[in-house]
Short mmCIF file of C-alpha atoms in Angstrom, two decimals:
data_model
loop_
_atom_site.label_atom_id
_atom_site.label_comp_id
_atom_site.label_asym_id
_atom_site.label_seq_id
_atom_site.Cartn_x
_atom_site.Cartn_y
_atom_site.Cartn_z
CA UNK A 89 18.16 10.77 -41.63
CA UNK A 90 14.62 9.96 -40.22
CA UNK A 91 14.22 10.26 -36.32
CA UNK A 92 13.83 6.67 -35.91
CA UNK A 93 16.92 5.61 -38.10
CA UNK A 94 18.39 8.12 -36.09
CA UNK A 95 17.39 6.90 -32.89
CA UNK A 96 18.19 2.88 -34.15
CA UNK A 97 21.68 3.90 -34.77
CA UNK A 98 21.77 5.98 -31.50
CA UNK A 99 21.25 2.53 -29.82
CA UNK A 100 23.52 0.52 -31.39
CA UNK A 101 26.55 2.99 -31.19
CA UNK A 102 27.12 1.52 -28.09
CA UNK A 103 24.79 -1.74 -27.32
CA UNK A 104 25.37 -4.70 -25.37
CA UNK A 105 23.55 -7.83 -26.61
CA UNK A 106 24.20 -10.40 -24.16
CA UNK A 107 27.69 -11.23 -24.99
CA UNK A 108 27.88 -9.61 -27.74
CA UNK A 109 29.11 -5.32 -27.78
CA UNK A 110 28.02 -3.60 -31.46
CA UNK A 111 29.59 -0.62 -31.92
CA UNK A 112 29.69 1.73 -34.68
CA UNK A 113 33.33 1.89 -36.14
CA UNK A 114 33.36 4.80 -38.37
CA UNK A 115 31.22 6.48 -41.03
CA UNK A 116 30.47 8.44 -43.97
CA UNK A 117 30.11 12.27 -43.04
CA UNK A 118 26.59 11.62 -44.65
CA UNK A 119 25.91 8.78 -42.08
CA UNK A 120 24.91 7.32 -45.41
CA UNK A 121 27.49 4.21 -44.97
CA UNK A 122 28.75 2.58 -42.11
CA UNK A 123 31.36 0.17 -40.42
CA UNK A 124 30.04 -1.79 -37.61
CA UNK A 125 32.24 -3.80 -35.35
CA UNK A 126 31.14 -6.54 -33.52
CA UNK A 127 32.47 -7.96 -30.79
CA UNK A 128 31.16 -11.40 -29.41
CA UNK A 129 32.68 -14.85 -27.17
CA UNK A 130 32.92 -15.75 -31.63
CA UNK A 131 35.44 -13.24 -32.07
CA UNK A 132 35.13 -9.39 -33.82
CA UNK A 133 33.14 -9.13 -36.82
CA UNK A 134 33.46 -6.40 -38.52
CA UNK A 135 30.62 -5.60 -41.39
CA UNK A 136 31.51 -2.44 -43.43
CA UNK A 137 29.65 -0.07 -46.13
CA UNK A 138 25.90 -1.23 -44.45
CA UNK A 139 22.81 0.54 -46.13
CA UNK A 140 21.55 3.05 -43.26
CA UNK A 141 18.76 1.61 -41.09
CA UNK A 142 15.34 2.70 -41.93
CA UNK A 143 12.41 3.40 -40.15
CA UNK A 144 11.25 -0.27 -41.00
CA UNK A 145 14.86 -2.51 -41.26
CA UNK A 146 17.52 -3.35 -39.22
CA UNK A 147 21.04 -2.96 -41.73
CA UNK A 148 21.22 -5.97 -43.95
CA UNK A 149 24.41 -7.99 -43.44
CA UNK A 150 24.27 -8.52 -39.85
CA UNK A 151 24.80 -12.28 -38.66
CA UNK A 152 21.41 -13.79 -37.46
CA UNK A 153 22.46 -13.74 -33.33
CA UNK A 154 22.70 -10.39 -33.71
CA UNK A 155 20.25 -9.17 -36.05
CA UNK A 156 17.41 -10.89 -33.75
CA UNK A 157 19.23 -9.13 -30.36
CA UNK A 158 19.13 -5.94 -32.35
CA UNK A 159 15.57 -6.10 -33.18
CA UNK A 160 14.21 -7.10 -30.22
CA UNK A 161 16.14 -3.89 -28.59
CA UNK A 162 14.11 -1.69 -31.03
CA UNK A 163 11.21 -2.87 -29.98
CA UNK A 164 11.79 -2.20 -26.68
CA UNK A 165 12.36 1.41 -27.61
CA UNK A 166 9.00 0.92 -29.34
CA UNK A 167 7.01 -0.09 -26.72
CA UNK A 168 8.79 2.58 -23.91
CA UNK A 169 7.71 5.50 -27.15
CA UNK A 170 4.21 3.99 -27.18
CA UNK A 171 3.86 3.54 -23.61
CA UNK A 172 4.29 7.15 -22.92
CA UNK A 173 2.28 8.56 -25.63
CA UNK A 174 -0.78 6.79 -24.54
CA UNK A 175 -0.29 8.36 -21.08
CA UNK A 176 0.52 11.80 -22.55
CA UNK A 177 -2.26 11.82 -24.20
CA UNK A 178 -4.66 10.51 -21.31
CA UNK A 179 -3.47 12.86 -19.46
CA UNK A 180 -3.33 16.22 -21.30
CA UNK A 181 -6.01 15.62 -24.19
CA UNK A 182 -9.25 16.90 -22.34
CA UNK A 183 -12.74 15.79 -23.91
CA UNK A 184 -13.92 19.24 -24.23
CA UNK A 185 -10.57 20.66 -25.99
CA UNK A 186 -11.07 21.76 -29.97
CA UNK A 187 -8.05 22.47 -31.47
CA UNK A 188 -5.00 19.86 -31.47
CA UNK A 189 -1.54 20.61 -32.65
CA UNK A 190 0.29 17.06 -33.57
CA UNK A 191 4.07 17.34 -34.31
CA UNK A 192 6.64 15.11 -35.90
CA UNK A 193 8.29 12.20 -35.57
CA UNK A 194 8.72 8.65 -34.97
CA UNK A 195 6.60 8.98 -31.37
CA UNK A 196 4.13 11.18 -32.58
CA UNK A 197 2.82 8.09 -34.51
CA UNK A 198 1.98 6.55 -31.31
CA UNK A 199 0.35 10.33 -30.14
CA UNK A 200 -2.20 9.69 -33.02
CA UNK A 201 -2.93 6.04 -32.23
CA UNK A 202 -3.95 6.81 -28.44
CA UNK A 203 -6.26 9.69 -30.18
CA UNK A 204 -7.65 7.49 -32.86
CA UNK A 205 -8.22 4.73 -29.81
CA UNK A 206 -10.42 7.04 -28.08
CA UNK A 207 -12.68 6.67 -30.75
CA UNK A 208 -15.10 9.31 -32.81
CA UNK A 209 -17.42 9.77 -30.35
CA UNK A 210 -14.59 11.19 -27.97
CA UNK A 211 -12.46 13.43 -31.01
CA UNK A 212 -14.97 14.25 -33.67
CA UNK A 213 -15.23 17.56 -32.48
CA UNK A 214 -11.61 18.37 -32.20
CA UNK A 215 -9.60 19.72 -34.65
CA UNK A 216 -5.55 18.70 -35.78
CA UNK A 217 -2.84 21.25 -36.91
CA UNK A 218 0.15 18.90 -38.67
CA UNK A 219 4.16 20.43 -37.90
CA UNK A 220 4.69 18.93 -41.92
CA UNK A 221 3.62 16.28 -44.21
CA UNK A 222 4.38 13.21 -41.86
CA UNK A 223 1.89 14.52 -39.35
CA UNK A 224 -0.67 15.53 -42.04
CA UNK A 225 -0.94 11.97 -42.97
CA UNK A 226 -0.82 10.60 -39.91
CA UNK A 227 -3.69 12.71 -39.01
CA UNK A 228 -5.88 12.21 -42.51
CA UNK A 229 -4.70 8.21 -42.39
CA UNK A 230 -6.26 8.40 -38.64
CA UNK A 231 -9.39 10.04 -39.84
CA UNK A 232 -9.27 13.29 -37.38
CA UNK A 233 -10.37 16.52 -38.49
CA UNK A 234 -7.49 18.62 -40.51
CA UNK A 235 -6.79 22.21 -40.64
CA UNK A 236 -3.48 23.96 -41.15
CA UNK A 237 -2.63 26.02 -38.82
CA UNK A 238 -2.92 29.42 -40.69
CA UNK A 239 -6.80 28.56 -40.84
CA UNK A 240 -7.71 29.06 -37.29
CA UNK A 241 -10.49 30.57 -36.81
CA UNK A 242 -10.09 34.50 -35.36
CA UNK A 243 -11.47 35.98 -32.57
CA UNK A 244 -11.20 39.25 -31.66
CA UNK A 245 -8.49 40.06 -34.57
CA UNK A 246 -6.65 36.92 -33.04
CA UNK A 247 -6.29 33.29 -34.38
CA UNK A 248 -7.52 31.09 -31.57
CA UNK A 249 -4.72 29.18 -29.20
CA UNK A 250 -4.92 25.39 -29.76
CA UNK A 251 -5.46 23.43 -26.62
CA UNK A 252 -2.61 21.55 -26.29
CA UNK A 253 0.39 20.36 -28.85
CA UNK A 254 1.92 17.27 -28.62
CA UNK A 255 5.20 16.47 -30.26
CA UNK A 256 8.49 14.22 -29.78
CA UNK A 257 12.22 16.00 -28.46
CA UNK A 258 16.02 14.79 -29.87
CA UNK A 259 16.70 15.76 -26.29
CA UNK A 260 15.26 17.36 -23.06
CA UNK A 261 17.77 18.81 -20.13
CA UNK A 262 16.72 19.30 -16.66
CA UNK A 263 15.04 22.63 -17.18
CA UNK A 264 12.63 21.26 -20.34
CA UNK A 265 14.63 23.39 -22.65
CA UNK A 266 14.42 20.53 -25.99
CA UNK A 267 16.48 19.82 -28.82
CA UNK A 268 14.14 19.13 -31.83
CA UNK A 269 14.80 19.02 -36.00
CA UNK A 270 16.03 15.66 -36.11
CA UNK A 271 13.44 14.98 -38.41
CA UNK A 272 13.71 18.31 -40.25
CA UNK A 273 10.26 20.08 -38.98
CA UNK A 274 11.94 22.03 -36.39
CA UNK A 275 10.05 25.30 -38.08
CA UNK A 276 6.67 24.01 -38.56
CA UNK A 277 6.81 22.41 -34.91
CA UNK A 278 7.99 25.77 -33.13
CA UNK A 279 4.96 27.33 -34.77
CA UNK A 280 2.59 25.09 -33.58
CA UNK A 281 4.50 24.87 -30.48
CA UNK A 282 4.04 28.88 -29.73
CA UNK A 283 0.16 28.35 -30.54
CA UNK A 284 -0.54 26.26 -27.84
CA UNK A 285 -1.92 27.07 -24.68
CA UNK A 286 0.36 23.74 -23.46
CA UNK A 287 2.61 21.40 -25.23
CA UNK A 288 3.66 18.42 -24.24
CA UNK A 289 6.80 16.67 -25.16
CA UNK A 290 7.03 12.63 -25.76
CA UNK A 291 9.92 10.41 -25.88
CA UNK A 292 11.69 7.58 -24.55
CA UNK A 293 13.96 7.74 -21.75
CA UNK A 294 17.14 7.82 -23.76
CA UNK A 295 16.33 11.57 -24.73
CA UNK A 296 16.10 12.67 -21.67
CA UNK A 297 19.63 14.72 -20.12
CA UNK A 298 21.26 17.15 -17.80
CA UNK A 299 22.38 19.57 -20.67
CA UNK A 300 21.65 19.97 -24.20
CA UNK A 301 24.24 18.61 -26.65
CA UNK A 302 25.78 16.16 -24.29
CA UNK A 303 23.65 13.10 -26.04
CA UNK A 304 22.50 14.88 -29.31
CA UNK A 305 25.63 16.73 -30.49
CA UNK A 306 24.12 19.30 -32.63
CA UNK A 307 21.85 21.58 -33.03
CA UNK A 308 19.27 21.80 -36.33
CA UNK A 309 19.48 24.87 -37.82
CA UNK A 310 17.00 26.13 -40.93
CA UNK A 311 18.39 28.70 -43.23
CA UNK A 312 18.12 30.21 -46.51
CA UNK A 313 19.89 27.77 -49.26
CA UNK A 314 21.85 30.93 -50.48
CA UNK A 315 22.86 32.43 -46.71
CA UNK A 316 24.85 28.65 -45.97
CA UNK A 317 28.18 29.32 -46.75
CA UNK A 318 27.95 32.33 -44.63
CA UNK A 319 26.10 30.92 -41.82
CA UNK A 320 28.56 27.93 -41.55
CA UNK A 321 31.43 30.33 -41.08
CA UNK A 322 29.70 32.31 -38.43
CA UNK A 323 28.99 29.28 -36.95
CA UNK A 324 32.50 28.15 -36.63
CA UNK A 325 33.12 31.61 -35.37
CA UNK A 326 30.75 31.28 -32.40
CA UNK A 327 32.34 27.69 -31.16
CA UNK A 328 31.06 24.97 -33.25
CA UNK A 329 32.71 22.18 -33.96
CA UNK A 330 32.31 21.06 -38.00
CA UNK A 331 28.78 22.11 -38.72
CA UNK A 332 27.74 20.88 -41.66
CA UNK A 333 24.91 21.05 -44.69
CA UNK A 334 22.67 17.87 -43.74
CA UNK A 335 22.99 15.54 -46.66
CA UNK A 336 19.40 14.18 -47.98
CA UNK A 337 21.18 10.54 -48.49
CA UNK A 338 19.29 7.98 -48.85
CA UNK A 339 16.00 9.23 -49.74
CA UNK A 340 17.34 12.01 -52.44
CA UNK A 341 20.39 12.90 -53.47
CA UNK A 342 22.25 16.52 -52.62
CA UNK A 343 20.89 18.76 -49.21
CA UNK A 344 18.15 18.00 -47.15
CA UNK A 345 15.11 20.06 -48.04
CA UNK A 346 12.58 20.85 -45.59
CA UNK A 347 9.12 21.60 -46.08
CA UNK A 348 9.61 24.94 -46.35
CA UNK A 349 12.42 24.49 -49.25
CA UNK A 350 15.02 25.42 -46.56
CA UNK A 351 17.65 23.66 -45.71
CA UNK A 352 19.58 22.08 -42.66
CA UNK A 353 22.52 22.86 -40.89
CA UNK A 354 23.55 20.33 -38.16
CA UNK A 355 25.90 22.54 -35.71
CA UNK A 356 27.68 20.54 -32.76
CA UNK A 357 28.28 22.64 -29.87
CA UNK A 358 29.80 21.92 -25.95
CA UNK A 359 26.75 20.73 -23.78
CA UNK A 360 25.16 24.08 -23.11
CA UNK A 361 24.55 25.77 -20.08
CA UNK A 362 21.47 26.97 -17.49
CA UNK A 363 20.78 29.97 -15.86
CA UNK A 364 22.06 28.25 -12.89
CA UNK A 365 25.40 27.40 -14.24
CA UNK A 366 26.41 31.22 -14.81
CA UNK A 367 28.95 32.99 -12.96
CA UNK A 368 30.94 36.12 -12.71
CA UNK A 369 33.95 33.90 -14.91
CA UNK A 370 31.74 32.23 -17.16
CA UNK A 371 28.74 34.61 -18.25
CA UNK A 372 27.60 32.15 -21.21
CA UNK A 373 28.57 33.96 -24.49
CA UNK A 374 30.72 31.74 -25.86
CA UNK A 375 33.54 32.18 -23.32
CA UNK A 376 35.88 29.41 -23.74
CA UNK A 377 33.39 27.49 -26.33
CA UNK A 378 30.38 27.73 -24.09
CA UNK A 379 26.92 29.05 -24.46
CA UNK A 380 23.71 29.50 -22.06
CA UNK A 381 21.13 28.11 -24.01
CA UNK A 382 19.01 30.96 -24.24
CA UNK A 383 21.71 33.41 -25.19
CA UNK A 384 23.14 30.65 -27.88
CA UNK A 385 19.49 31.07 -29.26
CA UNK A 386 19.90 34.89 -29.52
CA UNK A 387 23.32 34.82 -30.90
CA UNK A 388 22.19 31.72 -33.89
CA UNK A 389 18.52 34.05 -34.91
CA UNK A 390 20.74 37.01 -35.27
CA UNK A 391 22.53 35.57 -37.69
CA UNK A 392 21.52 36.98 -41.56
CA UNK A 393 19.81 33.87 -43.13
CA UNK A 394 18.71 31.72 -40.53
CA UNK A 395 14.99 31.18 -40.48
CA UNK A 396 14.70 29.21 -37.10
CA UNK A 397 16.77 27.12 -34.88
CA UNK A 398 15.94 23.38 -33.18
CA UNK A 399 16.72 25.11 -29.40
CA UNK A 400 13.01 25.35 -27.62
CA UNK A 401 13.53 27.41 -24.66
CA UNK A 402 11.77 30.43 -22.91
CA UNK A 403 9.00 30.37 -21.14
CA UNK A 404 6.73 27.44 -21.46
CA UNK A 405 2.65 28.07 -21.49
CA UNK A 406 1.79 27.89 -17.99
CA UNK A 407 3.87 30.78 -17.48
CA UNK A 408 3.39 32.47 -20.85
CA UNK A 409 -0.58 32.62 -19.68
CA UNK A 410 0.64 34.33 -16.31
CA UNK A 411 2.66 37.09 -17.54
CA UNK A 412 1.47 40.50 -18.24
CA UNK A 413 3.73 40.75 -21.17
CA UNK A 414 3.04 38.86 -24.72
CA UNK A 415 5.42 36.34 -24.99
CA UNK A 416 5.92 33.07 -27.31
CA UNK A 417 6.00 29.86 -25.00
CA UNK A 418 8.32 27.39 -26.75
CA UNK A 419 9.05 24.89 -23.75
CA UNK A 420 6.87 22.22 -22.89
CA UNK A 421 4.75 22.27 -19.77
CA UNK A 422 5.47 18.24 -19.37
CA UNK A 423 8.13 15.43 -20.34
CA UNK A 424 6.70 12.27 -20.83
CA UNK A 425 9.42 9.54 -21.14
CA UNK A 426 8.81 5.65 -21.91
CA UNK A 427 11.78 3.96 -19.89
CA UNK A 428 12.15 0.43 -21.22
CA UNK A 429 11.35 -1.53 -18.13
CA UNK A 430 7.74 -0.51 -19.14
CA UNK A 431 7.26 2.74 -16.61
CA UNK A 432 6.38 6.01 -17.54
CA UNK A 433 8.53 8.77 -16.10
CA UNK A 434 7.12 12.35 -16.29
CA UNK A 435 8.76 15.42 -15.92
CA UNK A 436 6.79 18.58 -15.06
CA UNK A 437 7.48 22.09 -15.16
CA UNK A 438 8.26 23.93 -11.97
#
């Protein structure tokens, strides 16, 4: 599923129109088919077997009234994505930075329009490091300077840090730890992530939470095709509740391939916990189904055919710069989340 079909049906799971209450009824494990029932002063409709929404559609079949109300609430969540990448990006993309990382996603297309805005004169010479395909074209259909991110130029024996990253979240809790892989880049976007002296995170307001996996349910996980069937059972093992292969429906038939032939595992867990939330009772291992979110992380990459996981969490760069140890900053430094009133909430690191 792309992010933004993904995020469309997010919305309409539980949406009031007016009058009207859309709700999704049930569904195809694939999420390829669905039943929606509405509920309006003209009595329940219900509308079953719907094509998925797209990035570009609302699902055929729905009665006009509703189609229009559903439309016009995506474009609100347009606006509130655009909204705060423009201000991410006005904030956090300095004239005199070089080197650019751009991630994935339905709001990282609004990331490259406030960059392309600018104009040449302001990015001509900075350089862009894609998370995957989408972002590569975004950047070359933008006209900013591409380079993968294996072509750094080295310094000293080192590849040289980008500048700052910028890239969308499938959820943020209080402490920026993210959710990301809805789109299937998780791997691509944690290694640009890691080689940024700052990242920023962009996203509307529904993203934004108290704990991970109490809005998005599961976590992305990329393994080895072959490793799967084990890695499911582990997985079921540790706590989670039906993980499962992600289906490539609609686009292709058969498992969603990333871009690094991989595939996906989407494994649901109990909201996770923070530091903060630890006791002498619960120590966040998996006791009683629940997991800290940094120990979850160390339990999933020890795990024999997983390549990376869609938990961001650590140390973000700010305090990756400060420490006298090498470490990998995955969090972001900054939220920046549209709200759909038209304000820009931001939520910085402490």
């Amino acid at each position: 599923m792309t992010s933004t079909a993904a995020s469309l049906l997010r919305t309409i799971k539980s949406l009031r129109l007016g009058s009207c209450r859309v709700s999704i009824a049930s569904s195809s494990s694939s999420f390829s088919t669905l039943r929606y029932r509405i509920t309006s002063p003209r009595g329940i409709i219900t509308i079953t077997t719907l094509p998925r929404a797209t990035t570009s559609t609302i699902p055929r079949g729905l009665p006009p009234y509703i189609s229009r109300k559903m439309s016009d609430a995506a474009a609100v969540i347009e606006s509130a994505k655009k909204a705060a990448a423009f201000k991410a990006v006005d904030d956090h993309l300095l004239p005199e930075y070089k080197y650019v990382g751009i991630g994935s996603g339905s709001t990282v297309v609004y990331v490259v329009d406030a960059i392309a805005a600018k104009g040449p004169s302001f990015y001509g010479n900075m350089t862009f490091f894609p998370t995957g395909s989408q972002s590569k074209g975004l950047i070359r259909k933008a006209g900013l300077n591409l380079c993968s991110l294996d072509e750094r130029p080295v310094v000293d024996g080192k590849a040289v840090p980008l500048d700052v990253a910028f890239d969308g979240a499938d959820e943020v809790d209080e402490d920026l730890n993210l959710i990301k892989g809805g789109g299937a880049c998780l791997f691509q976007e944690k290694l640009v992530a890691v080689a940024a002296k700052k990242f920023i995170a962009v996203a509307d307001s529904r993203k934004e939470s108290p704990r991970l996996c109490t809005k998005w349910k599961a976590i992305p996980i990329e393994v080895l095709p072959l490793a799967a069937p084990d890695v499911l059972a582990r997985l079921l093992e540790m706590g989670s509740t039906e993980p499962a292969v992600r289906s490539g429906l609609p686009s292709k038939a058969g498992e969603c391939v990333t871009d690094n032939g991989m595939w996906l595992i989407d494994a649901p867990f109990p909201p996770l916990l923070l530091q903060k939330d630890l006791s002498a009772e619960q120590d966040g291992t998996g006791k009683d189904g629940l997991w800290e979110v940094g120990k979850l992380a160390a339990a999933l990459l020890s795990i024999p055919g997983i390549v990376e996981i869609g938990l961001f969490h650590g140390v973000n760069g700010n305090q990756a710069a400060a420490s006298t140890q090498t470490v990998s900053p995955q969090k972001p430094i900054a939220a920046y989340y549209g709200k759909p009133d038209g304000t820009i909430q931001v939520q910085n690191a402490q």
